[in-house]
CSV table of C-alpha atoms in Angstrom, one decimal:
chain,number,residue,atom,x,y,z
A,1,MET,CA,-7.2,-9.6,7.8
A,2,LYS,CA,-5.4,-6.3,8.1
A,3,VAL,CA,-2.3,-6.7,10.4
A,4,LEU,CA,-0.1,-4.0,11.8
A,5,LEU,CA,3.5,-4.9,12.4
A,6,ALA,CA,5.7,-2.7,14.6
A,7,GLY,CA,9.3,-3.7,14.4
A,8,ALA,CA,9.1,-4.6,10.7
A,9,ASN,CA,12.8,-4.0,10.1
A,10,GLY,CA,13.9,-6.1,13.1
A,11,TYR,CA,15.2,-9.7,13.3
A,12,ILE,CA,11.7,-11.3,13.9
A,13,GLY,CA,9.6,-8.8,11.9
A,14,THR,CA,11.6,-9.2,8.7
A,15,ARG,CA,11.0,-12.9,8.8
A,16,LEU,CA,7.3,-12.6,9.7
A,17,ILE,CA,6.3,-10.4,6.8
A,18,PRO,CA,6.4,-13.1,4.0
A,19,ILE,CA,4.6,-15.5,6.3
A,20,LEU,CA,1.7,-13.0,6.8
A,21,LEU,CA,1.6,-12.1,3.1
A,22,GLU,CA,1.6,-15.8,2.0
A,23,ALA,CA,-1.4,-16.3,4.3
A,24,GLY,CA,-3.2,-13.6,2.4
A,25,HIS,CA,-3.2,-10.8,5.0
A,26,ASP,CA,-3.0,-7.1,4.3
A,27,VAL,CA,0.2,-6.1,6.1
A,28,VAL,CA,0.8,-2.6,7.4
A,29,CYS,CA,4.4,-2.0,8.6
A,30,LEU,CA,5.4,0.7,11.1
A,31,VAL,CA,8.9,1.9,10.2
A,32,ARG,CA,11.1,4.8,11.2
A,33,ASP,CA,12.3,5.4,7.6
A,34,LYS,CA,10.4,4.2,4.5
A,35,ARG,CA,13.5,4.6,2.4
A,36,ARG,CA,15.4,1.9,4.3
A,37,PHE,CA,12.5,-0.5,4.0
A,38,HIS,CA,12.1,0.1,0.3
A,39,GLU,CA,15.8,-0.5,-0.2
A,40,GLN,CA,16.1,-3.6,2.0
A,41,SER,CA,12.8,-5.5,1.5
A,42,ASP,CA,11.6,-7.5,-1.5
A,43,TYR,CA,8.1,-7.0,-0.1
A,44,SER,CA,8.0,-3.2,-0.1
A,45,ASN,CA,5.5,-3.1,-3.0
A,46,ARG,CA,3.2,-5.6,-1.2
A,47,VAL,CA,2.8,-3.9,2.1
A,48,THR,CA,1.5,-0.5,3.3
A,49,LEU,CA,4.2,1.6,5.1
A,50,ILE,CA,3.5,4.1,7.8
A,51,THR,CA,6.2,6.0,9.6
A,52,GLY,CA,6.7,6.6,13.3
A,53,ASP,CA,9.3,7.0,16.1
A,54,LEU,CA,7.6,5.3,19.1
A,55,LEU,CA,9.8,7.3,21.5
A,56,ARG,CA,8.1,10.5,20.3
A,57,GLU,CA,4.3,10.3,20.2
A,58,SER,CA,4.0,13.3,18.0
A,59,LYS,CA,6.1,11.6,15.3
A,60,VAL,CA,3.8,8.5,15.0
A,61,GLU,CA,1.6,8.5,11.8
A,62,ALA,CA,-2.0,7.5,12.5
A,63,PHE,CA,-2.7,3.8,12.3
A,64,PRO,CA,-5.4,2.6,9.9
A,65,GLU,CA,-8.7,2.4,11.7
A,66,ASP,CA,-9.6,-1.0,10.3
A,67,VAL,CA,-6.7,-2.9,11.7
A,68,ASP,CA,-7.7,-6.4,13.0
A,69,ALA,CA,-4.6,-7.3,14.9
A,70,ALA,CA,-1.1,-5.8,15.7
A,71,TYR,CA,2.3,-7.3,16.4
A,72,TYR,CA,4.5,-5.4,18.8
A,73,LEU,CA,8.0,-6.7,18.1
A,74,VAL,CA,9.9,-3.6,19.3
A,75,HIS,CA,12.8,-4.3,21.7
A,76,SER,CA,15.5,-1.8,22.8
A,77,MET,CA,19.2,-2.6,22.4
A,78,SER,CA,20.0,0.9,23.6
A,79,GLN,CA,23.3,1.7,25.2
A,80,SER,CA,21.4,4.0,27.6
A,81,ASP,CA,21.2,2.9,31.3
A,82,ASP,CA,17.5,3.9,31.3
A,83,PHE,CA,16.6,1.5,28.4
A,84,ALA,CA,13.7,0.2,30.6
A,85,VAL,CA,12.2,3.7,30.6
A,86,LEU,CA,12.6,3.9,26.9
A,87,GLU,CA,11.0,0.5,26.3
A,88,ALA,CA,8.0,1.5,28.5
A,89,LEU,CA,7.6,4.8,26.7
A,90,SER,CA,7.7,3.1,23.3
A,91,ALA,CA,5.0,0.6,24.4
A,92,HIS,CA,2.8,3.4,25.9
A,93,ASN,CA,3.0,5.5,22.7
A,94,PHE,CA,2.1,2.4,20.6
A,95,ILE,CA,-1.0,1.8,22.7
A,96,ILE,CA,-2.1,5.4,22.5
A,97,ALA,CA,-2.0,5.2,18.6
A,98,LEU,CA,-3.5,1.7,18.5
A,99,ASP,CA,-6.5,2.6,20.8
A,100,LYS,CA,-7.7,4.9,18.1
A,101,THR,CA,-8.3,1.9,15.8
A,102,ASN,CA,-10.7,-1.1,15.9
A,103,CYS,CA,-7.9,-3.5,16.6
A,104,ARG,CA,-9.0,-6.7,18.4
A,105,GLN,CA,-5.7,-8.2,19.4
A,106,THR,CA,-2.1,-7.1,20.3
A,107,ILE,CA,0.6,-9.8,20.1
A,108,PHE,CA,3.9,-9.3,22.0
A,109,LEU,CA,7.0,-11.5,21.9
A,110,SER,CA,8.5,-11.3,25.4
A,111,GLY,CA,11.0,-13.3,27.5
A,112,ILE,CA,10.4,-16.1,29.9
A,113,THR,CA,10.2,-14.5,33.4
A,114,ASN,CA,9.4,-17.3,35.8
A,115,ASP,CA,12.0,-16.5,38.5
A,116,ASP,CA,11.1,-14.3,41.5
A,117,LYS,CA,14.2,-12.1,41.1
A,118,LEU,CA,14.6,-11.0,37.5
A,119,SER,CA,17.4,-9.2,35.7
A,120,LYS,CA,16.8,-5.6,34.6
A,121,HIS,CA,16.4,-6.8,31.1
A,122,LEU,CA,13.7,-9.3,31.9
A,123,GLN,CA,12.0,-6.9,34.3
A,124,SER,CA,11.7,-4.5,31.4
A,125,ARG,CA,10.0,-7.2,29.3
A,126,ARG,CA,7.5,-7.9,32.0
A,127,HIS,CA,6.8,-4.1,32.5
A,128,VAL,CA,6.2,-3.7,28.7
A,129,GLU,CA,3.6,-6.5,29.0
A,130,ASP,CA,1.8,-4.5,31.7
A,131,VAL,CA,1.9,-1.4,29.6
A,132,LEU,CA,0.4,-3.2,26.5
A,133,ARG,CA,-2.2,-4.8,28.7
A,134,GLU,CA,-3.7,-1.3,29.3
A,135,GLY,CA,-4.8,-1.0,25.7
A,136,LYS,CA,-8.3,-1.7,24.5
A,137,ALA,CA,-7.3,-4.7,22.3
A,138,ALA,CA,-6.9,-8.2,23.8
A,139,LEU,CA,-3.3,-8.9,24.6
A,140,THR,CA,-1.5,-12.2,23.7
A,141,VAL,CA,2.0,-12.6,25.1
A,142,LEU,CA,4.5,-15.2,23.9
A,143,ARG,CA,7.4,-15.6,26.3
A,144,ALA,CA,10.5,-17.2,24.8
A,145,ALA,CA,14.0,-18.0,26.1
A,146,ILE,CA,16.9,-17.7,23.7
A,147,ILE,CA,16.0,-17.9,20.0
A,148,ILE,CA,18.3,-20.0,17.7
A,149,GLY,CA,18.5,-19.2,14.0
A,150,SER,CA,20.9,-17.8,11.5
A,151,GLY,CA,21.6,-14.2,12.4
A,152,SER,CA,20.0,-14.3,15.9
A,153,ALA,CA,22.1,-12.7,18.7
A,154,SER,CA,22.1,-15.9,20.8
A,155,PHE,CA,23.2,-18.1,17.9
A,156,GLU,CA,25.9,-15.7,16.8
A,157,ILE,CA,27.4,-15.4,20.3
A,158,ILE,CA,27.5,-19.2,20.7
A,159,ARG,CA,29.0,-19.4,17.2
A,160,ASP,CA,31.7,-16.8,18.0
A,161,LEU,CA,32.7,-18.4,21.3
A,162,THR,CA,32.8,-22.0,20.0
A,163,GLU,CA,34.5,-21.3,16.7
A,164,LYS,CA,37.2,-19.0,18.0
A,165,LEU,CA,38.2,-20.6,21.3
A,166,PRO,CA,39.4,-24.2,21.5
A,167,ILE,CA,39.8,-23.8,25.3
A,168,MET,CA,37.4,-21.4,27.1
A,169,THR,CA,37.7,-20.1,30.7
A,170,VAL,CA,34.1,-19.1,31.4
A,171,PRO,CA,32.0,-17.6,34.2
A,172,ARG,CA,29.6,-19.7,36.3
A,173,TRP,CA,26.6,-18.4,34.4
A,174,VAL,CA,27.3,-21.0,31.7
A,175,ASN,CA,25.7,-23.6,34.0
A,176,THR,CA,22.4,-21.7,34.0
A,177,ARG,CA,19.6,-23.7,32.3
A,178,CYS,CA,17.4,-22.4,29.5
A,179,GLN,CA,15.0,-23.8,26.9
A,180,PRO,CA,16.1,-22.6,23.5
A,181,ILE,CA,13.6,-22.4,20.6
A,182,GLY,CA,14.2,-22.2,16.9
A,183,ILE,CA,13.3,-19.1,14.9
A,184,ARG,CA,11.0,-21.2,12.7
A,185,ASP,CA,9.0,-22.3,15.7
A,186,VAL,CA,8.7,-18.7,17.1
A,187,LEU,CA,7.3,-17.6,13.8
A,188,GLY,CA,4.9,-20.6,13.8
A,189,TYR,CA,3.6,-19.6,17.2
A,190,LEU,CA,3.3,-15.9,16.2
A,191,GLU,CA,1.2,-16.9,13.2
A,192,GLY,CA,-0.8,-19.5,15.1
A,193,VAL,CA,-2.1,-17.0,17.8
A,194,LEU,CA,-3.1,-14.4,15.2
A,195,VAL,CA,-6.8,-13.6,15.9
A,196,ASN,CA,-7.1,-16.9,17.6
A,197,GLU,CA,-9.7,-16.2,20.3
A,198,LYS,CA,-8.3,-19.0,22.5
A,199,SER,CA,-5.2,-16.9,22.9
A,200,PHE,CA,-6.9,-13.6,23.8
A,201,ASN,CA,-5.8,-12.0,27.1
A,202,ARG,CA,-3.4,-14.9,27.8
A,203,THR,CA,0.3,-15.4,28.4
A,204,PHE,CA,2.2,-18.4,27.1
A,205,ASP,CA,5.7,-19.8,27.6
A,206,ILE,CA,7.1,-21.2,24.4
A,207,GLY,CA,10.3,-23.3,24.0
A,208,GLY,CA,11.8,-26.2,22.2
A,209,PRO,CA,12.0,-29.8,23.6
A,210,ASP,CA,15.5,-29.4,25.1
A,211,ILE,CA,16.5,-28.0,28.4
A,212,LEU,CA,20.2,-27.1,28.3
A,213,THR,CA,22.8,-25.1,30.1
A,214,PHE,CA,24.8,-22.6,28.1
A,215,LYS,CA,27.8,-24.8,28.5
A,216,GLN,CA,25.9,-27.7,27.0
A,217,MET,CA,24.7,-25.5,24.1
A,218,MET,CA,28.3,-24.6,23.2
A,219,LEU,CA,29.5,-28.2,23.5
A,220,THR,CA,26.6,-29.3,21.3
A,221,TYR,CA,27.5,-26.7,18.7
A,222,ALA,CA,31.1,-28.0,18.8
A,223,GLU,CA,29.8,-31.5,18.3
A,224,VAL,CA,27.6,-30.6,15.3
A,225,ARG,CA,30.6,-28.7,13.8
A,226,LYS,CA,33.0,-31.6,14.7
A,227,LEU,CA,35.2,-29.3,16.8
A,228,LYS,CA,37.0,-30.3,20.0
A,229,ARG,CA,36.3,-27.8,22.7
A,230,HIS,CA,37.2,-27.6,26.4
A,231,ILE,CA,35.3,-25.4,28.8
A,232,ILE,CA,36.7,-24.5,32.2
A,233,THR,CA,34.4,-22.7,34.6
A,234,ILE,CA,35.9,-20.0,36.8
A,235,PRO,CA,33.3,-19.2,39.6
A,236,PHE,CA,34.8,-15.9,40.8
A,237,LEU,CA,34.4,-13.9,37.5
A,238,SER,CA,32.2,-10.9,38.3
A,239,PRO,CA,29.3,-9.9,36.0
A,240,LYS,CA,31.2,-6.8,34.8
A,241,ILE,CA,34.3,-8.9,33.9
A,242,SER,CA,32.0,-11.5,32.2
A,243,SER,CA,30.4,-8.7,30.2
A,244,TYR,CA,33.8,-7.4,29.0
A,245,TRP,CA,34.9,-11.0,28.2
A,246,LEU,CA,31.8,-11.5,26.1
A,247,TYR,CA,32.2,-8.1,24.5
A,248,PHE,CA,35.8,-8.6,23.4
A,249,VAL,CA,35.5,-12.3,22.3
A,250,THR,CA,32.3,-12.0,20.3
A,251,SER,CA,30.8,-9.5,17.9
A,252,THR,CA,28.2,-8.3,20.4
A,253,SER,CA,28.0,-4.7,21.6
A,254,TYR,CA,28.9,-4.0,25.3
A,255,SER,CA,25.3,-3.0,26.1
A,256,LEU,CA,24.0,-6.3,24.7
A,257,ALA,CA,26.7,-8.3,26.5
A,258,GLN,CA,25.8,-6.6,29.8
A,259,SER,CA,22.1,-7.4,29.3
A,260,LEU,CA,22.8,-11.0,28.4
A,261,VAL,CA,25.2,-11.6,31.3
A,262,ASP,CA,22.7,-10.0,33.7
A,263,SER,CA,19.9,-12.1,32.3
A,264,MET,CA,21.9,-15.3,32.5
A,265,LYS,CA,21.5,-15.5,36.2
A,266,ASN,CA,17.8,-16.4,35.5
A,267,GLU,CA,16.7,-19.8,34.4
A,268,THR,CA,14.4,-19.4,31.4
A,269,ILE,CA,12.5,-22.7,31.4
A,270,MET,CA,8.8,-23.2,30.4
A,271,ARG,CA,6.5,-23.8,33.4
A,272,ASP,CA,3.3,-23.4,31.5
A,273,HIS,CA,2.6,-25.6,28.5
A,274,SER,CA,-0.9,-24.4,27.7
A,275,ILE,CA,0.3,-23.1,24.3
A,276,ASP,CA,0.1,-26.8,23.2
A,277,GLU,CA,-3.7,-26.6,23.4
A,278,VAL,CA,-4.0,-23.3,21.4
A,279,VAL,CA,-1.2,-23.9,18.8
A,280,PRO,CA,-0.3,-27.6,18.7
A,281,ARG,CA,3.3,-27.8,17.3
A,282,GLN,CA,6.2,-30.2,17.3
A,283,CYS,CA,9.2,-27.9,17.9
A,284,LEU,CA,12.7,-28.5,16.5
A,285,THR,CA,15.4,-29.8,18.8
A,286,TYR,CA,18.4,-27.6,19.5
A,287,LYS,CA,20.6,-29.7,17.2
A,288,GLU,CA,18.0,-29.4,14.4
A,289,CYS,CA,18.0,-25.6,14.8
A,290,LEU,CA,21.8,-25.5,14.6
A,291,GLU,CA,21.8,-27.6,11.4
A,292,LEU,CA,19.2,-25.4,9.7
A,293,ALA,CA,21.2,-22.3,10.7
A,294,PHE,CA,24.3,-23.8,9.1
A,295,VAL,CA,22.4,-24.5,5.9
A,296,LYS,CA,21.2,-20.8,5.6
A,297,ILE,CA,24.8,-19.6,6.3
A,298,GLU,CA,26.3,-21.9,3.6
A,299,GLN,CA,23.6,-20.8,1.1
A,300,ASN,CA,24.3,-17.1,1.9
A,301,SER,CA,20.6,-16.8,2.6
A,302,ILE,CA,20.5,-15.2,6.1
A,303,VAL,CA,17.2,-13.2,6.0
A,304,SER,CA,17.9,-10.9,8.9
A,305,SER,CA,20.5,-10.4,11.6
A,306,TRP,CA,20.4,-8.8,15.1
A,307,LYS,CA,23.5,-6.7,14.0
A,308,ASP,CA,21.3,-4.8,11.5
A,309,ALA,CA,19.3,-3.2,14.4
A,310,PHE,CA,20.3,0.3,15.3
A,311,ASN,CA,22.0,0.9,18.6
A,312,GLN,CA,21.5,4.3,20.1
A,313,GLY,CA,24.9,6.0,20.3
A,314,TYR,CA,26.2,4.4,17.1
A,315,LEU,CA,23.9,5.9,14.5
A,316,ASN,CA,20.9,8.1,14.4
A,317,PRO,CA,17.7,6.3,13.2
A,318,GLY,CA,17.4,9.0,10.5
A,319,PHE,CA,20.8,7.8,9.1
A,320,MET,CA,19.6,8.0,5.5
A,321,ASP,CA,19.4,11.8,5.8
A,322,GLN,CA,23.2,11.6,5.9
A,323,ILE,CA,23.5,10.3,2.3
A,324,LYS,CA,24.6,13.7,1.2
A,325,VAL,CA,28.2,13.9,2.5
A,326,PRO,CA,29.0,17.3,4.0
A,327,GLN,CA,31.5,19.6,2.1
A,328,ASN,CA,32.1,22.3,4.7
A,329,GLY,CA,34.4,21.9,7.7
A,330,THR,CA,35.6,18.5,6.5
A,331,GLN,CA,38.9,16.8,5.7
A,332,GLU,CA,39.2,14.5,2.7
A,333,TYR,CA,41.5,11.8,1.3
A,334,LYS,CA,40.9,11.0,-2.3
A,335,VAL,CA,42.1,8.2,-4.5
A,336,LYS,CA,41.3,8.1,-8.2
A,337,MET,CA,42.7,5.0,-10.0
A,338,PRO,CA,42.2,4.1,-13.7
A,339,PHE,CA,41.5,0.6,-14.8
A,340,GLU,CA,40.9,-1.4,-18.0
A,341,ARG,CA,38.7,-4.3,-17.0
A,342,ALA,CA,34.9,-4.4,-17.0
A,343,SER,CA,33.3,-1.8,-14.7
A,344,ASP,CA,30.7,-4.4,-13.4
A,345,GLU,CA,33.5,-6.7,-12.2
A,346,VAL,CA,35.2,-3.9,-10.3
A,347,PHE,CA,31.9,-2.7,-8.7
A,348,THR,CA,31.2,-6.3,-7.7
A,349,ASN,CA,34.5,-6.2,-5.8
A,350,VAL,CA,33.4,-3.0,-4.2
A,351,LEU,CA,30.1,-4.5,-3.1
A,352,SER,CA,31.9,-7.5,-1.6
A,353,ILE,CA,34.1,-5.5,0.7
A,354,GLY,CA,34.4,-6.3,4.4
A,355,GLY,CA,33.2,-9.5,6.2
A,356,ASN,CA,34.9,-12.7,4.9
A,357,ARG,CA,36.4,-10.9,1.9
A,358,GLY,CA,38.1,-8.3,4.1
A,359,TRP,CA,39.3,-4.9,3.0
A,360,TYR,CA,41.6,-6.1,0.3
A,361,TYR,CA,44.8,-4.5,1.6
A,362,TRP,CA,46.5,-4.6,5.0
A,363,ASP,CA,43.6,-6.4,6.8
A,364,TRP,CA,45.7,-6.6,9.9
A,365,ILE,CA,45.6,-2.8,10.2
A,366,TRP,CA,41.8,-2.9,10.0
A,367,ASN,CA,41.8,-5.6,12.6
A,368,ILE,CA,43.9,-3.5,15.0
A,369,ARG,CA,41.6,-0.5,14.5
A,370,GLY,CA,38.7,-2.8,15.3
A,371,PHE,CA,40.4,-4.0,18.5
A,372,LEU,CA,41.1,-0.4,19.6
A,373,ASP,CA,37.5,0.5,18.9
A,374,LYS,CA,36.4,-2.3,21.2
A,375,ILE,CA,38.8,-1.1,24.0
A,376,PHE,CA,37.1,2.4,23.8
A,377,GLY,CA,33.6,0.9,23.9
A,378,GLY,CA,32.9,0.8,20.1
A,379,VAL,CA,31.4,-1.9,17.9
A,380,GLY,CA,34.7,-3.3,16.7
A,381,SER,CA,35.2,-5.0,13.4
A,382,ARG,CA,33.8,-8.5,14.2
A,383,ARG,CA,30.2,-7.8,13.1
A,384,GLY,CA,31.1,-8.8,9.6
A,385,ARG,CA,28.3,-8.8,7.1
A,386,THR,CA,24.8,-10.3,7.1
A,387,SER,CA,25.3,-11.7,3.6
A,388,ASN,CA,28.5,-12.2,1.6
A,389,VAL,CA,26.5,-11.9,-1.7
A,390,SER,CA,24.0,-9.1,-1.2
A,391,ILE,CA,24.1,-5.6,0.3
A,392,SER,CA,21.4,-3.0,1.1
A,393,PRO,CA,21.2,0.4,2.9
A,394,GLY,CA,21.1,-0.2,6.6
A,395,ASP,CA,23.3,-3.3,6.5
A,396,VAL,CA,26.3,-3.6,8.7
A,397,ILE,CA,29.8,-4.1,7.2
A,398,ASP,CA,32.2,-4.5,10.2
A,399,PHE,CA,32.3,-1.1,11.9
A,400,TRP,CA,30.6,0.7,9.0
A,401,ARG,CA,26.9,1.1,8.2
A,402,VAL,CA,25.7,1.1,4.5
A,403,LEU,CA,24.0,4.4,3.6
A,404,LEU,CA,23.6,4.0,-0.1
A,405,VAL,CA,23.9,1.3,-2.8
A,406,ASP,CA,23.4,2.8,-6.2
A,407,ARG,CA,23.9,0.0,-8.7
A,408,GLU,CA,22.9,2.1,-11.7
A,409,ASN,CA,25.5,4.8,-11.0
A,410,LYS,CA,27.9,2.3,-9.4
A,411,ARG,CA,28.3,4.1,-6.1
A,412,LEU,CA,28.6,2.7,-2.5
A,413,LEU,CA,28.5,5.0,0.5
A,414,LEU,CA,29.4,3.9,4.1
A,415,TYR,CA,29.1,5.7,7.4
A,416,ALA,CA,31.5,4.9,10.3
A,417,GLU,CA,30.0,3.5,13.5
A,418,MET,CA,33.4,3.2,15.2
A,419,LYS,CA,34.4,5.5,18.1
A,420,LEU,CA,35.8,8.7,16.5
A,421,PRO,CA,36.3,12.3,17.5
A,422,GLY,CA,34.0,13.3,14.7
A,423,GLU,CA,32.1,11.7,11.8
A,424,ALA,CA,33.4,9.7,8.8
A,425,TRP,CA,32.1,8.6,5.4
A,426,LEU,CA,33.8,6.3,2.9
A,427,GLU,CA,32.6,6.5,-0.7
A,428,PHE,CA,33.4,4.2,-3.7
A,429,LYS,CA,32.3,5.2,-7.2
A,430,ILE,CA,33.0,4.0,-10.7
A,431,ILE,CA,33.6,6.9,-13.1
A,432,GLU,CA,33.3,6.4,-16.8
A,433,ARG,CA,34.1,9.4,-19.0
A,434,ASN,CA,35.5,9.7,-22.5
A,435,ASN,CA,35.9,6.0,-22.9
A,436,LYS,CA,38.1,6.0,-19.7
A,437,LYS,CA,37.2,4.2,-16.5
A,438,SER,CA,38.5,4.9,-13.0
A,439,LEU,CA,37.7,3.9,-9.4
A,440,SER,CA,37.1,7.0,-7.1
A,441,GLN,CA,37.5,6.4,-3.4
A,442,VAL,CA,36.9,9.3,-1.0
A,443,ALA,CA,37.3,9.2,2.8
A,444,THR,CA,35.6,12.2,4.4
A,445,PHE,CA,36.0,13.2,8.0
A,446,ARG,CA,34.2,15.9,9.9
A,447,PRO,CA,36.3,16.5,13.0
A,448,ASN,CA,34.9,17.4,16.4
A,449,GLY,CA,37.1,20.1,17.7
A,450,LEU,CA,40.9,20.1,18.1
A,451,TRP,CA,41.1,16.4,19.0
A,452,GLY,CA,39.3,15.5,15.8
A,453,ARG,CA,41.8,17.4,13.7
A,454,LEU,CA,44.7,15.9,15.5
A,455,TYR,CA,43.3,12.4,15.0
A,456,TRP,CA,42.9,13.1,11.2
A,457,TYR,CA,46.5,14.3,10.8
A,458,ALA,CA,47.8,11.4,12.9
A,459,MET,CA,45.9,8.9,10.6
A,460,TRP,CA,47.0,10.6,7.4
A,461,PRO,CA,50.2,8.4,6.8
A,462,PHE,CA,48.1,5.2,7.2
A,463,HIS,CA,45.5,6.6,4.8
A,464,LEU,CA,48.3,7.2,2.3
A,465,PHE,CA,49.2,3.5,2.2
A,466,ILE,CA,45.9,1.8,3.0
A,467,PHE,CA,43.5,3.6,0.6
A,468,ASN,CA,45.9,3.5,-2.4
A,469,GLY,CA,46.6,-0.2,-1.8
A,470,MET,CA,42.9,-0.9,-1.3
A,471,ALA,CA,41.9,0.8,-4.5
A,472,ARG,CA,44.6,-1.1,-6.4
A,473,GLU,CA,43.5,-4.5,-5.0
A,474,ILE,CA,39.8,-3.8,-5.6
A,475,ILE,CA,40.6,-3.2,-9.3
A,476,ASN,CA,42.8,-6.3,-9.6
A,477,TYR,CA,41.0,-8.8,-7.5
A,478,HIS,CA,39.7,-11.9,-9.4
């Protein structure tokens, strides 16, 4: 069958593509930038790519008329207060384009919404279902609670909290019950309902076999990891304080922390088990999901991460247009350091920067900068890397975004997502001329007005020590 996938670069979409290809389907991926997909995906030569920004109807390329089914896996992690409006608009524009095809089925992954009074986040999911239902194609909705897998937002937050805090004082929402489900089972259900007429125009709850509170999930994580953890519930912590607490302790953005805390007042437990009749499946337990996630982490084989999704306000979706670093109206700090060892070894060190490896020199300064970024509402430096062994354009490295990885010319270009009075780029390049080799490291800053210039001059003494030390350690690291 010909299957359209909207959200192909997302956490779920990235993992669904190989499953659809293995089943022999002709996959059409809707992406905002083909360049990013080509750079990141091993499947770019096996799928058809069409471009489109679903927030702008005029920017959506026509869908193939002979599409049999479509997955709508687009979710907003926007910082905007009107994210519900944006999600509805995105779904509406998707249906307008899809109705021009012969598509028989639309599949949407939503959230369990069985409570009468829903959070804004879950209300938006329900509204998107209603918008998609207006299309000509039969709609199949799979409603899940939190998804557990390497790189998923829920898993990473539980991991952050449990690994970092031996004693936790937590808000009362940790006693809310939910029914977690493994990413493997979510993908199994997504594949199982595909052009399955028993699923047409129906909504299903999906979940694993365990019903747990968030507190139980953290304690179970600690048990699996053989950690001793103590959790103290403080009932008077407000949702706002809870959001800030989650934001500062974990690698999540404030907008996501706010949405999660808001949603945690709702129990997300299956009430309808009719999915068992349509797609019979023995789902993994919560413990089994954790153990599989640890295996992927240890093998450095995390396929996708929620952190790789773009958040409005951090970076424009057309970020790859910024690969050409501006020359006018900018400030630069350059380091050029000669070396004798093999160029490939030095460039491997460049590509390993950030995350667990760190920044080679004065890591404590980078950590302080990340903490200050969190205070001012930025992403901070706790996002780390999706993989310690591979890197592609669009990947996150702490509070940077990868713009370019040019292995042939040994060049790495990063763009800052931290809060700044301007824009910043950091470029590493190996230069080989006249039998001499050197590491070029250029920090470029385009200031925004007077405050931007004052910021640059205030940081200059730190740049003097940090960037020279970093270049030296990159060259010498073994």
